[in-house]
PDB file of C-alpha atoms in Angstrom:
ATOM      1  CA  UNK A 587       0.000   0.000   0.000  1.00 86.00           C
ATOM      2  CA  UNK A 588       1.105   3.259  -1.128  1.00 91.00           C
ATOM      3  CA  UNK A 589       1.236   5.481   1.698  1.00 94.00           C
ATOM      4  CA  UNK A 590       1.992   9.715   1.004  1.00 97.00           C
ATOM      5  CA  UNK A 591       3.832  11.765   3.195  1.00 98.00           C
ATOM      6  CA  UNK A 592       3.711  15.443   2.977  1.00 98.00           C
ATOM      7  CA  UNK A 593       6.236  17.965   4.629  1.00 97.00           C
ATOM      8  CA  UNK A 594       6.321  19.952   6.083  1.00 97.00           C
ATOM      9  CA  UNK A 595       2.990  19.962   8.036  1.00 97.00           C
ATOM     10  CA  UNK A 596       2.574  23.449   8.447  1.00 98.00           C
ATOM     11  CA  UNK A 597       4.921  26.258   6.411  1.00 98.00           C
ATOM     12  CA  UNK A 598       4.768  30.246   7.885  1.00 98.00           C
ATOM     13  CA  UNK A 599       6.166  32.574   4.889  1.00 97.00           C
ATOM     14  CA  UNK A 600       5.049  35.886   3.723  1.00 97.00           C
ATOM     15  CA  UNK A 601       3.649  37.487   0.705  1.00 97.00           C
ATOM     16  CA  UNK A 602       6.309  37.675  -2.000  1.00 97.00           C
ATOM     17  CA  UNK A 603       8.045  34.440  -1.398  1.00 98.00           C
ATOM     18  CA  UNK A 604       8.947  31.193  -2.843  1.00 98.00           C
ATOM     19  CA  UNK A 605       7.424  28.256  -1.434  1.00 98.00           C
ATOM     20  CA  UNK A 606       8.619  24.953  -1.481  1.00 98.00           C
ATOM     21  CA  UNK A 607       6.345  21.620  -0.498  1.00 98.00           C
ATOM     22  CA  UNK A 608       7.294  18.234  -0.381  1.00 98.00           C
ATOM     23  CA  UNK A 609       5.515  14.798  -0.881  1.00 98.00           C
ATOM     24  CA  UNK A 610       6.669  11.427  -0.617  1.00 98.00           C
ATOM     25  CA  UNK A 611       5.822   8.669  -1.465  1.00 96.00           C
ATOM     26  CA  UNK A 612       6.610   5.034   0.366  1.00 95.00           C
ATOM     27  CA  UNK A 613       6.471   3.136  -3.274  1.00 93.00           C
ATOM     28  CA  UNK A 614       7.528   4.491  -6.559  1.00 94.00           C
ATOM     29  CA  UNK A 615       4.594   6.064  -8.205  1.00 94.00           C
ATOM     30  CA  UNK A 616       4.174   4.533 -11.680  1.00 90.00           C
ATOM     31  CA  UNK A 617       3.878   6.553 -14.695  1.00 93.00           C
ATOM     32  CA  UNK A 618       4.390   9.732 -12.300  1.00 94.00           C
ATOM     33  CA  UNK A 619       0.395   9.761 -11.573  1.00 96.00           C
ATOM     34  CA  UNK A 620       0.919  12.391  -8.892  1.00 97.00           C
ATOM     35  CA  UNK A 621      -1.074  15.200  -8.578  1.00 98.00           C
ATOM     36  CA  UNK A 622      -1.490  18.713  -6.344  1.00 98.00           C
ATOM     37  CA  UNK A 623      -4.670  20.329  -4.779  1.00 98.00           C
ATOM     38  CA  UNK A 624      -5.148  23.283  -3.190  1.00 98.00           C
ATOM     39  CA  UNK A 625      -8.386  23.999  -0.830  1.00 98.00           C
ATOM     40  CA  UNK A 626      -9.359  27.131   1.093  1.00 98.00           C
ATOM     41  CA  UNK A 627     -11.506  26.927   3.721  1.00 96.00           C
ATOM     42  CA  UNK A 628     -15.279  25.781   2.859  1.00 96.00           C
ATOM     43  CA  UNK A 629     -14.331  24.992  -0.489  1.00 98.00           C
ATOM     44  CA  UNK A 630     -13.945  21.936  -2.552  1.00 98.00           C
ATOM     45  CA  UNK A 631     -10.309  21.052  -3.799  1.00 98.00           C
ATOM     46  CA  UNK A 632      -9.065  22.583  -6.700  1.00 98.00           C
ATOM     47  CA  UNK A 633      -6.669  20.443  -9.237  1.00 98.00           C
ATOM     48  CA  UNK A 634      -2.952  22.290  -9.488  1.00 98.00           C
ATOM     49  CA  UNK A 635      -0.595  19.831 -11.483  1.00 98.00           C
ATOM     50  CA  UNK A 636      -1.440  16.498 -12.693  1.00 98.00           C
ATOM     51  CA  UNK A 637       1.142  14.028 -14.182  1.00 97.00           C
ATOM     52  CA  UNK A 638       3.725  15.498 -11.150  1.00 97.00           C
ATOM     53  CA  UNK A 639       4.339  18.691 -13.612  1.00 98.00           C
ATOM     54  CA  UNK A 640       1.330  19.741 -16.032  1.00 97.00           C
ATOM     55  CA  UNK A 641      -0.594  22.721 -14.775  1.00 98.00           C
ATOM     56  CA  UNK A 642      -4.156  22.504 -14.853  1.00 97.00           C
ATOM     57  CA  UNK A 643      -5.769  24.458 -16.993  1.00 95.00           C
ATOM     58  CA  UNK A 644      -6.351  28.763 -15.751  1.00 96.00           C
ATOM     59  CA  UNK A 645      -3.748  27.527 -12.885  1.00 98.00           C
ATOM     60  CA  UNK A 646      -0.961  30.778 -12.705  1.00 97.00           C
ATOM     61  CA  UNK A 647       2.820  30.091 -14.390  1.00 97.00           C
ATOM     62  CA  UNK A 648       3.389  30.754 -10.877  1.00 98.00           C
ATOM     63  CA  UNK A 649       2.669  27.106  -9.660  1.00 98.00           C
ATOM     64  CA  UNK A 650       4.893  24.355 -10.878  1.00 98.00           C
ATOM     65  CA  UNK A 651       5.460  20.890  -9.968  1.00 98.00           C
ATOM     66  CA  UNK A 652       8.582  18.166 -10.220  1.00 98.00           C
ATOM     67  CA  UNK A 653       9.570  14.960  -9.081  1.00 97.00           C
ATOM     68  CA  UNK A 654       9.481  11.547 -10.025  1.00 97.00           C
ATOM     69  CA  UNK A 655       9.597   8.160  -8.508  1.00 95.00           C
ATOM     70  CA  UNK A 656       8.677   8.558  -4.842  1.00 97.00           C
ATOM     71  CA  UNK A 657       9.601  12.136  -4.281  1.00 98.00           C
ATOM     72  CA  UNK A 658       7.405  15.205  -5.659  1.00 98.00           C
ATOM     73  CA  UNK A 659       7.738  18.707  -4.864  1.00 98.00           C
ATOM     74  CA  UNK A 660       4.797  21.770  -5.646  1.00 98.00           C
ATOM     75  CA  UNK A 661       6.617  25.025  -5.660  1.00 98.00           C
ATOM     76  CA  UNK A 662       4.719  28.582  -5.853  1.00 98.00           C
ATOM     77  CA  UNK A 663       7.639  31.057  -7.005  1.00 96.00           C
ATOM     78  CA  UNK A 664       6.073  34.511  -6.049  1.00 96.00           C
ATOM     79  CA  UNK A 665       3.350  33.946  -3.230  1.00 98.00           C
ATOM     80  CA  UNK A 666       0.087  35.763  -3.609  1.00 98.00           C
ATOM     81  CA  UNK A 667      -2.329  36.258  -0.659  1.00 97.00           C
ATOM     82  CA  UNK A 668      -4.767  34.088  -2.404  1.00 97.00           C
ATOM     83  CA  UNK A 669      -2.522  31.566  -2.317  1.00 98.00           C
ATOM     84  CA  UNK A 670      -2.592  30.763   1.357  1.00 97.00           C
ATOM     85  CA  UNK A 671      -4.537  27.261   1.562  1.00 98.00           C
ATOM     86  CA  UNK A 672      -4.120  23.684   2.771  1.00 98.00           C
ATOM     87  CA  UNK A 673      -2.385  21.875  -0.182  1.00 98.00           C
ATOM     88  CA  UNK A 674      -2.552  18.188  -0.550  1.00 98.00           C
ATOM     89  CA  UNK A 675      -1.059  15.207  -3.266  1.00 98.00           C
ATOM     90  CA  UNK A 676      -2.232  12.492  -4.559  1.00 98.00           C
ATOM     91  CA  UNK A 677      -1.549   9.289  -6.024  1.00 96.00           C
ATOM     92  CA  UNK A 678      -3.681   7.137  -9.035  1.00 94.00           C
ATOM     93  CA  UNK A 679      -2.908   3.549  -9.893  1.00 87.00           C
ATOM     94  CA  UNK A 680      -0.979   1.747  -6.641  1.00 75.00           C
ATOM     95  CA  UNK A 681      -2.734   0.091  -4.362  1.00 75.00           C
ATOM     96  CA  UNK A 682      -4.732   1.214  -2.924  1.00 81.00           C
ATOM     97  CA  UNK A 683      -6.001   2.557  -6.214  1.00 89.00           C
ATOM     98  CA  UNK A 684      -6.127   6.523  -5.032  1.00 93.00           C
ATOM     99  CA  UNK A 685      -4.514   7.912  -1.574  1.00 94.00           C
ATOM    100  CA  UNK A 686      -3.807  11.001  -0.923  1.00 97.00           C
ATOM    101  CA  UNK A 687      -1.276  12.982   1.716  1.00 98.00           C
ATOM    102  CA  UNK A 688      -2.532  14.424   4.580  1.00 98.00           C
ATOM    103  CA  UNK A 689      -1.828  17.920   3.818  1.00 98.00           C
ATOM    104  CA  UNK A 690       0.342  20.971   4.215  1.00 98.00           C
ATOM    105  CA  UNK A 691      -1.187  24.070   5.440  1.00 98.00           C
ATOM    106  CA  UNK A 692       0.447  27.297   3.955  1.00 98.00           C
ATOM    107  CA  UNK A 693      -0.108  30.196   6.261  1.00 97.00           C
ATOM    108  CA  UNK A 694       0.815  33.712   6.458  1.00 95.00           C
ATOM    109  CA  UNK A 695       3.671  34.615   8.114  1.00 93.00           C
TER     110      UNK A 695
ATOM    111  CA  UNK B1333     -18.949  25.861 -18.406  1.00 95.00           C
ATOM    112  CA  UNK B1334     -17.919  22.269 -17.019  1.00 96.00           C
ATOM    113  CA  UNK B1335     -19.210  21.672 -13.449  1.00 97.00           C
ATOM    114  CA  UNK B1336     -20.769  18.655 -11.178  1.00 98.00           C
ATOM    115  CA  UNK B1337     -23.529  19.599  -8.742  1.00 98.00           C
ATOM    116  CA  UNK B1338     -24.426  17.774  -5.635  1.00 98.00           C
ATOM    117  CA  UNK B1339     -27.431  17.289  -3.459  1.00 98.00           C
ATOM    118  CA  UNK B1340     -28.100  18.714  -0.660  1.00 98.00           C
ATOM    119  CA  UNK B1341     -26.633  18.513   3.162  1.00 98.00           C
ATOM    120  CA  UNK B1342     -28.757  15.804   5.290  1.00 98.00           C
ATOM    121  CA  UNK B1343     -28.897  15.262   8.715  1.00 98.00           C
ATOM    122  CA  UNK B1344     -29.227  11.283   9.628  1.00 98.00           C
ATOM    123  CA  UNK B1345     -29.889   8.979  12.670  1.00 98.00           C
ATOM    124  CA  UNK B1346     -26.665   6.221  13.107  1.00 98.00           C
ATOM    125  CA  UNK B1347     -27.463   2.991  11.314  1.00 98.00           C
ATOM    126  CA  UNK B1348     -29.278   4.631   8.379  1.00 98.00           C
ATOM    127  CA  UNK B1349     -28.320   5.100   4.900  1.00 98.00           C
ATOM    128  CA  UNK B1350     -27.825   8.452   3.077  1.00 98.00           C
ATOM    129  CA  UNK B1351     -27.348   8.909  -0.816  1.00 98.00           C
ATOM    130  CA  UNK B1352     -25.932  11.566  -2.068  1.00 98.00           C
ATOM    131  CA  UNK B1353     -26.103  13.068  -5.935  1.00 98.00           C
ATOM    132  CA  UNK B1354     -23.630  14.011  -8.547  1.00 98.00           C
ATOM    133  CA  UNK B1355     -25.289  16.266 -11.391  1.00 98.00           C
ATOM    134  CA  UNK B1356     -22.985  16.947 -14.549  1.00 98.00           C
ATOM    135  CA  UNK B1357     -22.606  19.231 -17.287  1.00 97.00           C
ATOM    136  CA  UNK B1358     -20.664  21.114 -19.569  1.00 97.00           C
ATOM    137  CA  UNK B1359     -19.476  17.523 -20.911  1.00 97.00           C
ATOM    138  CA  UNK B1360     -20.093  13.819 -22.190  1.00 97.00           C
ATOM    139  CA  UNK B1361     -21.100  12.218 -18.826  1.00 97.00           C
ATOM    140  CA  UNK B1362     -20.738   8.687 -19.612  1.00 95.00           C
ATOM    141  CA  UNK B1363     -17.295   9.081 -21.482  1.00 97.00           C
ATOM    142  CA  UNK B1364     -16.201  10.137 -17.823  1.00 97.00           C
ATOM    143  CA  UNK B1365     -15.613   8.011 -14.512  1.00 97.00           C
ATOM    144  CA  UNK B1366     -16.330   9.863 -11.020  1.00 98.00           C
ATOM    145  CA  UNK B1367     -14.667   9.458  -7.365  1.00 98.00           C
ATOM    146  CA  UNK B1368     -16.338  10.112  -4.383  1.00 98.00           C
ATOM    147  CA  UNK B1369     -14.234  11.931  -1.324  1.00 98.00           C
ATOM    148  CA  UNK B1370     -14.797  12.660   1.747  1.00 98.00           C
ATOM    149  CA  UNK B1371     -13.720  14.815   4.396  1.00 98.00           C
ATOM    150  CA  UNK B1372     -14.183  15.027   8.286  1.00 98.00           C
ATOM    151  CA  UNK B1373     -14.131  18.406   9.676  1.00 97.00           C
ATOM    152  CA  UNK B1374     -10.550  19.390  10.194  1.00 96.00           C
ATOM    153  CA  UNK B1375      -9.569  16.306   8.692  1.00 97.00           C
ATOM    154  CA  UNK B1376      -7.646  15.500   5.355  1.00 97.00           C
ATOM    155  CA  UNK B1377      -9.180  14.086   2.106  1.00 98.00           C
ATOM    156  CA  UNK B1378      -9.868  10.035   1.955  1.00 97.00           C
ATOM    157  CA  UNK B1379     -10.724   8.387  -0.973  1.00 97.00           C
ATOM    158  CA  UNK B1380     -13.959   6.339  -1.173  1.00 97.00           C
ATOM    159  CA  UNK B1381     -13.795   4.959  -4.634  1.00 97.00           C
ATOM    160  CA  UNK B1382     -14.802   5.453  -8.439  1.00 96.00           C
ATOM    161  CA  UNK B1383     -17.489   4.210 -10.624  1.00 97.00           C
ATOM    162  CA  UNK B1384     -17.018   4.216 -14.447  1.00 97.00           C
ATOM    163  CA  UNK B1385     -20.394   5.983 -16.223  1.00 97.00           C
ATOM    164  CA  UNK B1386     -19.063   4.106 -19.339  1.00 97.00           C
ATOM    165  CA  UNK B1387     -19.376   0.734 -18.532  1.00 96.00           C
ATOM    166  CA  UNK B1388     -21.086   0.706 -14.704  1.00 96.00           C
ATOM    167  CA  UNK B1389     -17.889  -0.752 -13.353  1.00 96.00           C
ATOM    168  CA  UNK B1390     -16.734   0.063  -9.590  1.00 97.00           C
ATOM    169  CA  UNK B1391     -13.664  -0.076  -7.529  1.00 95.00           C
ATOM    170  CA  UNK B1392     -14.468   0.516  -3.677  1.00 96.00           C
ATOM    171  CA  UNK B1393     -11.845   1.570  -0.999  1.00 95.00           C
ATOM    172  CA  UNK B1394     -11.176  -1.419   1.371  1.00 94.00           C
ATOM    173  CA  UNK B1395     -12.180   0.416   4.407  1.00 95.00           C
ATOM    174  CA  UNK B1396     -16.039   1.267   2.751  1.00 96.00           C
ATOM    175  CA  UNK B1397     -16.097  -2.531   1.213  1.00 95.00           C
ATOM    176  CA  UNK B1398     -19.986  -3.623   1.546  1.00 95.00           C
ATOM    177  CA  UNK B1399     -21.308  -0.571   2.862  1.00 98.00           C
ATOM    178  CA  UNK B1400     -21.206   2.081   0.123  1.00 98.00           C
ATOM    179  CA  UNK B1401     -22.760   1.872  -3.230  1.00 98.00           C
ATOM    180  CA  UNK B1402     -21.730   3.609  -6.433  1.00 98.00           C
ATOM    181  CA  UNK B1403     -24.205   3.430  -9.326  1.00 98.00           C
ATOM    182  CA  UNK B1404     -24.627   6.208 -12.521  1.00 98.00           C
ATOM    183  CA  UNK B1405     -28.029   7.368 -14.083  1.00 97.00           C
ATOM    184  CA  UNK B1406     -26.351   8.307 -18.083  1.00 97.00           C
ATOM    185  CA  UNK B1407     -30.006   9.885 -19.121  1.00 97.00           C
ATOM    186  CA  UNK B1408     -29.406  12.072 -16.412  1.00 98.00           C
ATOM    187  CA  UNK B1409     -26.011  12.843 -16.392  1.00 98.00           C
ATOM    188  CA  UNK B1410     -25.554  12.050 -12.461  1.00 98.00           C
ATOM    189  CA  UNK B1411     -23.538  10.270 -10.330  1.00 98.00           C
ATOM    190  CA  UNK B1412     -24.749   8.348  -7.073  1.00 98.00           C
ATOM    191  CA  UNK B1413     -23.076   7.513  -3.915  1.00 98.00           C
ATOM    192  CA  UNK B1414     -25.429   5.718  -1.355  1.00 98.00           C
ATOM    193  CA  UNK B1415     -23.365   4.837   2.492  1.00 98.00           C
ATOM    194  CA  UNK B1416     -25.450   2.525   4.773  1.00 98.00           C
ATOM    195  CA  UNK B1417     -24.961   1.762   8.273  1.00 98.00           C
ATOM    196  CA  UNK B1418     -23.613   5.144   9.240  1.00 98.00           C
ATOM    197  CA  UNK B1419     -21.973   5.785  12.018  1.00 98.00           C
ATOM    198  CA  UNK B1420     -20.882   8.882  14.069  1.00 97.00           C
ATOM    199  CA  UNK B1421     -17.712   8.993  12.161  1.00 97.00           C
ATOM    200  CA  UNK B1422     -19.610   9.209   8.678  1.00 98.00           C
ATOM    201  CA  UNK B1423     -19.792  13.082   9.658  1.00 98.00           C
ATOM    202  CA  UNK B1424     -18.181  14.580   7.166  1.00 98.00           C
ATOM    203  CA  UNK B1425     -18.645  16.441   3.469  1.00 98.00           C
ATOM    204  CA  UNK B1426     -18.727  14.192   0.749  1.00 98.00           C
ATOM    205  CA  UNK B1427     -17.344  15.286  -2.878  1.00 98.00           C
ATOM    206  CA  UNK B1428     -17.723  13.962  -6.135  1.00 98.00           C
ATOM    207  CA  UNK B1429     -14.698  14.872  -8.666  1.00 98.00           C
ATOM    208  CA  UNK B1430     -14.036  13.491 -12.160  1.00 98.00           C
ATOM    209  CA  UNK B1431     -11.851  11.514 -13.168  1.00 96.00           C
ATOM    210  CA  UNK B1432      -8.993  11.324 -15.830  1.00 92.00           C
ATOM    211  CA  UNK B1433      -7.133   8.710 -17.306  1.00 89.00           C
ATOM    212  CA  UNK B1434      -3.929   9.873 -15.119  1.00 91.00           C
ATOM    213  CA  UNK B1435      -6.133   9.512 -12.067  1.00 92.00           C
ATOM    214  CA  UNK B1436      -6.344  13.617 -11.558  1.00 96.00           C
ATOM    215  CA  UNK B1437     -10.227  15.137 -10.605  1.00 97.00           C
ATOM    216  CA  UNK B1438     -11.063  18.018 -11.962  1.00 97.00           C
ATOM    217  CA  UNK B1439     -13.794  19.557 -11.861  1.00 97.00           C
ATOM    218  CA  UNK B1440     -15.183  18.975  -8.009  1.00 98.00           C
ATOM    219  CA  UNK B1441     -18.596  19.183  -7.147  1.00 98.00           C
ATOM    220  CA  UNK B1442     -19.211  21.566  -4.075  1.00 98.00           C
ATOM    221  CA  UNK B1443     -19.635  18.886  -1.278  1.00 98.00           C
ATOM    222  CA  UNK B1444     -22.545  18.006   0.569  1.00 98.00           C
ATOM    223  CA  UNK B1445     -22.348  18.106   4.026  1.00 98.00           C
ATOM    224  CA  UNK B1446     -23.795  14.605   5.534  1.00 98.00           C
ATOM    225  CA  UNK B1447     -24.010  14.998   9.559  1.00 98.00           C
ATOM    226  CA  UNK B1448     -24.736  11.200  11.606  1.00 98.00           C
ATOM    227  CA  UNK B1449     -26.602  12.293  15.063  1.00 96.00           C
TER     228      UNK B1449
END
């Protein structure tokens, strides 16, 4: 069972700056079927990056994913206030057949 | 535009069953398969499973193995997910997403809040 680890848990920065998050994964993830969320409060997820580096479509230049294998990183160059959110990743195609990490809570500094 | 709109919140009794609906537009419903996710308040995002509007087919999480059923209505364009024997720890807000062939949802219906008291 493929089981996602995302780091860190909770990541303070301010307006302005580059943020880096981290998910890993304890299996390789085949055919790099990893992909990045990002939900505000009282809202439904919103797909990022699918394939571990496309950006969704209307999803800022600003927002880019890498990684391959087990380890995947989601990095926001230039942080926006809108951008402060819980971010999660997720896996397609291991068993089980989706999991997803617990989370990563960006919050203002 | 392309969107998925679900039912309504409920309020149920433990041991009951709620189902909860998945209305799509915007696209071809049945060349599609939909997830279900759901959430517990404060909690992280856990996968229930996914149910192919092409062919019928399911594939259920272990954990809600004989106690959730997925089914699709194509003339309608929505997307069922039916939980029985709830329990306290059912509380939580249930989302529909779609699914593409690399496993990635997009869109997400809004979530419909299901509360077991």
């Amino acid at each position: 069972e493929i089981v996602l680890t995302q780091s860190p848990g909770t990541l303070s920065l301010s307006p302005g700056e580059r943020a880096t998050l981290s998910c890993r994964a304890s299996q390789s993830i085949a055919n790099n079927f990893l992909a990045w969320y990002q939900q505000k409060p009282g809202q439904a997820p919103r797909l990022l990056i699918y394939g571990a580096s496309s950006r969704a479509t209307g999803i800022p230049d600003r927002f880019s994913g890498s990684g391959s294998g087990t380890d995947f990183t989601l990095t926001i160059s230039r942080l926006e206030p809108e951008d402060f959110a819980v971010y999660y990743c997720q896996q397609y195609g291991s068993s089980p057949l989706y999991s997803f990490g617990q989370g990563t809570k960006l919050e203002i500094k | 535009q392309v969107q998925l709109v679900q039912s309504g919140n409920e309020v149920k009794e433990p041991g009951a069953s709620v189902k909860v609906s998945c209305k799509g537009s915007g696209f071809i419903f049945n060349t599609y398969a939909f997830s279900w996710v759901r959430q517990a308040p404060g909690q992280g995002l856990e996968w229930m499973g996914l149910i192919s509007a092409t062919n019928g087919k399911t594939n259920y999480a272990q954990s809600f193995q004989g106690r959730v059923a997925m089914t699709t209505d194509t003339s309608t364009s929505t997307a069922y997910m039916e939980l029985r024997s709830l329990r306290s720890d059912d509380t939580a807000v249930y989302y529909c997403g779609r699914n593409y062939n690399d496993g990635s949802l997009h869109p997400w219906g809004q979530g419909t809040l299901v509360t077991v008291s």
